Coordinates of C-alpha atoms in Angstrom, one line a residue:
X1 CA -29.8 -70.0 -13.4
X2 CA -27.3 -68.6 -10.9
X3 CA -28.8 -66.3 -8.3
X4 CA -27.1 -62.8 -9.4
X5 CA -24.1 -61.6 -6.8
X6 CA -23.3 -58.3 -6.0
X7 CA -19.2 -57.6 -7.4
X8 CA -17.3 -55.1 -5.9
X9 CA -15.6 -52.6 -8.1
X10 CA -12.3 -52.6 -8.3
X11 CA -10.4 -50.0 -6.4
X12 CA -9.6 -46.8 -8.0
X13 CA -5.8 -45.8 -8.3
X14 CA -7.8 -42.3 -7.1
X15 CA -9.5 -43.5 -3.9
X16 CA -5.4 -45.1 -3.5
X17 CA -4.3 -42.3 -3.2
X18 CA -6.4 -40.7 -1.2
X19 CA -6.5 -43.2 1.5
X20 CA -2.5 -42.6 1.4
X21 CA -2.7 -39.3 2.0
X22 CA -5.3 -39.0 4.8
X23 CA -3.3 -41.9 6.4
X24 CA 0.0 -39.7 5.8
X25 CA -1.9 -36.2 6.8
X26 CA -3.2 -37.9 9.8
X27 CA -0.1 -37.6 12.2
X28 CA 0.5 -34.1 11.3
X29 CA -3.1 -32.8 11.5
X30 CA -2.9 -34.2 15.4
X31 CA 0.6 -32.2 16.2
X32 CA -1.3 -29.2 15.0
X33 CA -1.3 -26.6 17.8
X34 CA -5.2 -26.3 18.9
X35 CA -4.8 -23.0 20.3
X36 CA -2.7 -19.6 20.8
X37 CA 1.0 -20.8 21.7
X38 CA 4.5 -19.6 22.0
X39 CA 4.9 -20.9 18.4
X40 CA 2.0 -19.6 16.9
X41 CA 3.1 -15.8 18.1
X42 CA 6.6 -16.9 16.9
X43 CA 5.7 -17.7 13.6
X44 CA 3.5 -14.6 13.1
X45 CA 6.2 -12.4 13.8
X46 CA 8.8 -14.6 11.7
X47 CA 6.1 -13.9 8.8
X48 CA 6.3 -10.2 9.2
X49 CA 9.8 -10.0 9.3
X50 CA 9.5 -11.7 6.2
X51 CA 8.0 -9.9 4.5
X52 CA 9.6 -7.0 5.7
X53 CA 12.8 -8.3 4.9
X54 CA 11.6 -9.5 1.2
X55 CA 11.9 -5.5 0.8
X56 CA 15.2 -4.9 1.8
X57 CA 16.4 -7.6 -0.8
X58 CA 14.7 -6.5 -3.2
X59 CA 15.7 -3.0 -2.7
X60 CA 18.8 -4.3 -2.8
X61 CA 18.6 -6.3 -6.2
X62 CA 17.3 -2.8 -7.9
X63 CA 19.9 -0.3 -5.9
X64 CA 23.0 -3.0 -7.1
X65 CA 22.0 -2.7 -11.0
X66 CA 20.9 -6.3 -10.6
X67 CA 17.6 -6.5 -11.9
X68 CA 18.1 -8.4 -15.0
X69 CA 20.9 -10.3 -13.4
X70 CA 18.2 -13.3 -14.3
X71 CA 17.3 -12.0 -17.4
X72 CA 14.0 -14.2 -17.8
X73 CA 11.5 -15.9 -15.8
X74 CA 10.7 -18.3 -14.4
X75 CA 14.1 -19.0 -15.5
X76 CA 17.0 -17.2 -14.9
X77 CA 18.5 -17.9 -18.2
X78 CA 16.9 -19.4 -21.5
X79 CA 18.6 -22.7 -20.4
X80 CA 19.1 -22.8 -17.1
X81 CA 16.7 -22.0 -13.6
X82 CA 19.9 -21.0 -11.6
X83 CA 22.5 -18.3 -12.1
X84 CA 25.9 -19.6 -14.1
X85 CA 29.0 -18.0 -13.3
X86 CA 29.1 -16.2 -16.7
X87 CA 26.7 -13.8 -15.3
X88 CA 28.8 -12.7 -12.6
X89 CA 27.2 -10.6 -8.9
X90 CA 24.4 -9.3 -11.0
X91 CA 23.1 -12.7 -11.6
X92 CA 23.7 -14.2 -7.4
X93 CA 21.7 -11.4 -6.0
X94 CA 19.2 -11.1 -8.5
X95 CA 19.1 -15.2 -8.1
X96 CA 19.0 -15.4 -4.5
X97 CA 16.3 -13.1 -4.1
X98 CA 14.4 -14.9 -5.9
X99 CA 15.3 -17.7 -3.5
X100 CA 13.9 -15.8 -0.7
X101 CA 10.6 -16.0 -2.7
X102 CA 10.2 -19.6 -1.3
X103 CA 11.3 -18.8 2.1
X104 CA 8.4 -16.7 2.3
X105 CA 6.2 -19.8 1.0
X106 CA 7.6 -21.6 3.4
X107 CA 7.0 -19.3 6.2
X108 CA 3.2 -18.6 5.1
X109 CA 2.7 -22.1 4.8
X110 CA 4.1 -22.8 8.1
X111 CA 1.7 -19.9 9.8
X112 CA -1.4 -21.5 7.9
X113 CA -1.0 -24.7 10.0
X114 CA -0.3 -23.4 13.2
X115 CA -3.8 -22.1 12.8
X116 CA -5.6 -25.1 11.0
X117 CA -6.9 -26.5 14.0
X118 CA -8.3 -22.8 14.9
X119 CA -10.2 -22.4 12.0
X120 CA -13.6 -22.5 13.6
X121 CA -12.5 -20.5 16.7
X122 CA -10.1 -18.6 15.5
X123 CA -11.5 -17.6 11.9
X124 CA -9.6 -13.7 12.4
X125 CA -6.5 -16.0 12.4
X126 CA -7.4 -17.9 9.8
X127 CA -8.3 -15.7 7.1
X128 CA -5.4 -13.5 7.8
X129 CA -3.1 -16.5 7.5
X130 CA -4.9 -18.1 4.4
X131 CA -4.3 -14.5 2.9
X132 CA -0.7 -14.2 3.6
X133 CA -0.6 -17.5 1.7
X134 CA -2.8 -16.8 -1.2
X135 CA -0.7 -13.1 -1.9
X136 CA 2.8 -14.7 -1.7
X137 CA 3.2 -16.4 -5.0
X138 CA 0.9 -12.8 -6.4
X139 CA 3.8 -11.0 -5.6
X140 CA 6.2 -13.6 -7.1
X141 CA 4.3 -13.2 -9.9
X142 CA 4.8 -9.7 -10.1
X143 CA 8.2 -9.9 -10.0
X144 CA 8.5 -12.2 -12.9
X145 CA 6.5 -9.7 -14.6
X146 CA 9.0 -6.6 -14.1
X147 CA 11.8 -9.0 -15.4
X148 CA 9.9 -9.6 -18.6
X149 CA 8.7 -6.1 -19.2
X150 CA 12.8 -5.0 -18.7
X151 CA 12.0 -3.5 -15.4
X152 CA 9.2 -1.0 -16.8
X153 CA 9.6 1.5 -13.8
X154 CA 5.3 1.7 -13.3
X155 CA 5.4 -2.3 -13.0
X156 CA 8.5 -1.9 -10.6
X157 CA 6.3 0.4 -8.6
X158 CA 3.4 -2.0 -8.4
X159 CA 6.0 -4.8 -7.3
X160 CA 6.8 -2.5 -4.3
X161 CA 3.3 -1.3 -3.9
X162 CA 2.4 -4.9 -3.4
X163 CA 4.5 -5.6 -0.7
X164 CA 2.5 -3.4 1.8
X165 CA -1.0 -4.9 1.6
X166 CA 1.2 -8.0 2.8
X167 CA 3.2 -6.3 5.3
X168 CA -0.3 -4.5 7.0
X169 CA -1.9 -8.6 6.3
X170 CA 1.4 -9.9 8.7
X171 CA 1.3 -6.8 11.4
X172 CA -2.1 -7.6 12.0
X173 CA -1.5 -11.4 12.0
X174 CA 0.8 -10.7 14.7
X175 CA -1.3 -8.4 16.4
X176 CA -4.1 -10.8 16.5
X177 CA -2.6 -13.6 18.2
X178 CA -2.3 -11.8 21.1
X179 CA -5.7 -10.5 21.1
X180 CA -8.4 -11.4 22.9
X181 CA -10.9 -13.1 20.2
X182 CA -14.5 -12.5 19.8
X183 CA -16.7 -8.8 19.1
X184 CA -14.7 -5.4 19.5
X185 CA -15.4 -1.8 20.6
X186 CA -14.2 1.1 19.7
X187 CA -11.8 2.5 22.7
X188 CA -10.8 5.6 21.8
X189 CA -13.0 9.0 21.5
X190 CA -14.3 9.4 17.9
X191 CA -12.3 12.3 16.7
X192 CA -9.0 10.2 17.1
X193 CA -10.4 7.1 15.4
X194 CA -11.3 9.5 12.3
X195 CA -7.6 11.2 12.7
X196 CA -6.0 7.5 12.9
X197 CA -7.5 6.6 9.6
X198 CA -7.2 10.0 7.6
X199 CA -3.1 9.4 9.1
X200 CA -3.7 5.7 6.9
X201 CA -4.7 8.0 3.6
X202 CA -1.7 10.1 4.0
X203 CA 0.5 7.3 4.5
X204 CA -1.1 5.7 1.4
X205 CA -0.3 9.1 -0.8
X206 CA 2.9 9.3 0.7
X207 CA 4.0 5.4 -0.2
X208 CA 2.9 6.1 -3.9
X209 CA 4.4 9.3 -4.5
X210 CA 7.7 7.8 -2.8
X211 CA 7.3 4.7 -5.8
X212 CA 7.0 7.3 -8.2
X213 CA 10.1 9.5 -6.8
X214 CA 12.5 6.4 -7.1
X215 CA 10.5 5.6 -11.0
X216 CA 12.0 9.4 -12.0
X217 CA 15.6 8.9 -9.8
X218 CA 18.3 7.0 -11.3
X219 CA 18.2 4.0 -9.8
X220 CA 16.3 1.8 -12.3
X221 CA 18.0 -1.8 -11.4
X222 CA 19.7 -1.9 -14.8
X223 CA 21.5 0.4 -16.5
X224 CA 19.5 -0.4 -19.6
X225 CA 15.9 0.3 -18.3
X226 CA 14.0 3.7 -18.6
X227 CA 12.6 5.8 -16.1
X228 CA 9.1 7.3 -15.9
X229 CA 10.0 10.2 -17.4
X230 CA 8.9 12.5 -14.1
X231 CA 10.9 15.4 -13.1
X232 CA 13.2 13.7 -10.0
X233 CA 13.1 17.3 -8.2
X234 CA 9.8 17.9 -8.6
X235 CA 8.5 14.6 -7.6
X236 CA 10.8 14.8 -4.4
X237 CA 8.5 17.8 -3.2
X238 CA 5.3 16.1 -4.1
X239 CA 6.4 12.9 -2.2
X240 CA 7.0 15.3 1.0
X241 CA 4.2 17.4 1.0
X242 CA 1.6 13.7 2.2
X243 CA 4.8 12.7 4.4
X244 CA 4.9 16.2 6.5
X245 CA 1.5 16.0 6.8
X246 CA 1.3 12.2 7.6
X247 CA 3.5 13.2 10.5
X248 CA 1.4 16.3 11.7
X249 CA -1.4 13.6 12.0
X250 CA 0.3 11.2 13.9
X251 CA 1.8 13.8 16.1
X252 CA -2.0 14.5 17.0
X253 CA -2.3 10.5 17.8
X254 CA 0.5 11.1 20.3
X255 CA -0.5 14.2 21.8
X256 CA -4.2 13.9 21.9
X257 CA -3.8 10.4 22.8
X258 CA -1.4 9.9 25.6
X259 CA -3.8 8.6 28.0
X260 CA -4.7 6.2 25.7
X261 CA -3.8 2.2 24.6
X262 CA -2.9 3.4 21.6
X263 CA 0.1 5.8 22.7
X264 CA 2.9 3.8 22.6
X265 CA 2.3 2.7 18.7
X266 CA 1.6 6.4 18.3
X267 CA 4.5 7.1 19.6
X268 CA 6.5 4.6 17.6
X269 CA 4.7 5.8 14.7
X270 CA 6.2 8.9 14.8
X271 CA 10.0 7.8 15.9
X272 CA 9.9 5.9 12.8
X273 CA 8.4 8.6 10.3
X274 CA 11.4 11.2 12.1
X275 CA 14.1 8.7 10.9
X276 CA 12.3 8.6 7.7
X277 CA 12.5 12.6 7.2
X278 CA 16.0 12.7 7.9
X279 CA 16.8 9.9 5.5
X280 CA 14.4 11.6 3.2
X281 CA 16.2 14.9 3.1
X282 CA 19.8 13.6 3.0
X283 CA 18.9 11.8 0.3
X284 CA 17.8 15.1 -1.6
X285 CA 20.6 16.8 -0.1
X286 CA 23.3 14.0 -1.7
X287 CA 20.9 13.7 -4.4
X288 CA 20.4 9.9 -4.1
X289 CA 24.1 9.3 -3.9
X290 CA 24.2 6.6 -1.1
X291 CA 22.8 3.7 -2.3
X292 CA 22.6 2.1 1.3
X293 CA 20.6 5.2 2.6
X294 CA 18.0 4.4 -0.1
X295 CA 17.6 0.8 0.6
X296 CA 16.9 1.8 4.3
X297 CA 14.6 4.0 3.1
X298 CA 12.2 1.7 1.5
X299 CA 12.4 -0.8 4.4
X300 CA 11.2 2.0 6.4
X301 CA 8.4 2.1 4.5
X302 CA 6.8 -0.7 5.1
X303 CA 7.9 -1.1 8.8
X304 CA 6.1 2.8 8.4
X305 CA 3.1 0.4 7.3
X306 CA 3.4 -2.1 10.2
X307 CA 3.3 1.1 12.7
X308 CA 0.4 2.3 11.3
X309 CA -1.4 -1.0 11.3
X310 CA -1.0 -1.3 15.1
X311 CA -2.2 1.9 15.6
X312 CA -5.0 1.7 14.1
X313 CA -6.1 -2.0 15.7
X314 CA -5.2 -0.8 18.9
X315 CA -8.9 1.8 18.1
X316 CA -10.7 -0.9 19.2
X317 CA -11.2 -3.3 22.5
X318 CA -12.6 -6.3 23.0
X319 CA -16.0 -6.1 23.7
X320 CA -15.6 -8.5 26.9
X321 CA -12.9 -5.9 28.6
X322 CA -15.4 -3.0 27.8
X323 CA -18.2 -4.4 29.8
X324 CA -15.9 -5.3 32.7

């Protein structure tokens, strides 16, 4: 009888592929910066404005009457993906917003692989990048969600409430590829680290009470949708009782910590949350009239958020510059 031979299997159409796509991943894994660059900072602080920016459209989609401009998703019509004429300006803007939605993949994509390479040495970067990416197509899916719920003025709210976890995520990419890696200290006396954060809470209970302000005001992106039902007055006081107070506590930051590193976001902290104020109060004083006024408004918000971020990162020091 034959002596037995060893057969090879045949190849898998799996393993094919495979092969083809480290061979084709190969190339772009080796132009992958290996360390903190001009590009890497650049694309941190392209995904912050971003994100930021995301807010203003979106404002902008709700402020025009154009939230059901698509009125499904993730189609804009039951037939078609894109806007057709017959839906007029309501359906562009509510149809390139949604456009922007893969800007922002493309941008959080982008970050993740200027920091692949810095995975192991750079893991702050990492997981603050990886984040970005994961919370992205979240928020998209929020935002299908307030189409199909006919802009329900609590789910709006949570749209827009989701946007600042992903603003704070981008400020403190950007902070962090400046930063010098490795353990951190605290740098500033114990009282003004505990002020810094109770300053976070108020800005928290400010944010939400502002979500639920707009939810009562008449600015429901569709002339169709309801409102929450809230007294519009009433909640106008409620959302500036947290904001005066979130700018006594920063005021503290800035006074009690002028000698500190943290001053200068202190102090840009509280520049930012005076321009909110007076917006705030013209807008009770027009009673919402100015549609541009509000949009500004809930851009400042999260730039607000951003502030607040980078004042409370700047608490700490590396550990290295401590010992020095």
């Amino acid at each position: 009888m034959p002596a037995d031979t060893d057969v090879a299997a045949p190849p898998r159409p799996l393993d094919s592929v495979r092969r083809l796509a480290r061979r084709a991943w190969r190339p772009v894994h080796d132009r992958l910066p290996v360390r903190v660059t001009g590009y890497v900072r650049a694309m941190a602080w392209i995904s912050l404005a971003v994100q930021i920016g995301i807010v203003g459209t979106g404002g902008l989609v709700r402020l025009t009457g154009s939230g059901l401009g698509c009125p499904t998703w993730p189609r804009c019509t039951d037939d078609s993906f894109v806007a057709v004429p017959e839906m007029g300006i309501h359906g562009v803007i509510e149809f390139g917003n949604r456009m922007l939605t893969f800007v922002l993949v493309a941008v959080a994509v982008l970050m993740f692989l200027a920091v692949l390479r810095m995975r192991r040495e750079r893991r702050d970067l990492f997981w603050l990048s990886f984040s970005v990416a994961m919370y992205v197509p979240v928020q998209a899916v929020l935002g299908g969600i307030t189409v199909l719920t006919h802009l329900n003025p609590y789910v709006v709210g949570l749209h827009y409430l989701a946007s600042v976890p992903l603003v704070g995520l981008a400020a403190a990419l950007v902070y962090r590829v400046y930063a010098t890696p490795g353990p951190r200290v605290r740098a500033v006396p114990g009282w003004y680290a505990g002020v810094a954060h109770l300053m976070t809470l108020a800005m928290l209970v400010t944010v939400v009470a502002g979500i639920l302000t707009t939810g009562a005001g008449p600015h429901a992106g569709d002339s169709g949708a309801a409102r929450n039902g809230l007294d519009p007055e009433l909640m106008q006081h409620l959302h500036s009782w947290p904001a005066y107070a979130l700018f006594a506590l920063t005021l503290v930051l800035v006074i009690g910590g002028w000698r500190l590193r943290t001053r200068m976001w202190a102090l840009l902290l509280l520049l930012v949350e005076a321009v909110q104020i007076v917006i705030g109060i013209w807008q009770a004083r027009t009673h919402v009239e100015h549609i541009w006024m509000v949009n500004v408004h809930m851009v400042l918000a999260v730039v607000l958020v951003a502030a607040a971020v980078a004042v409370v990162l700047h608490l700490k020091r590396p550990a290295a510059e401590a010992a020095v």
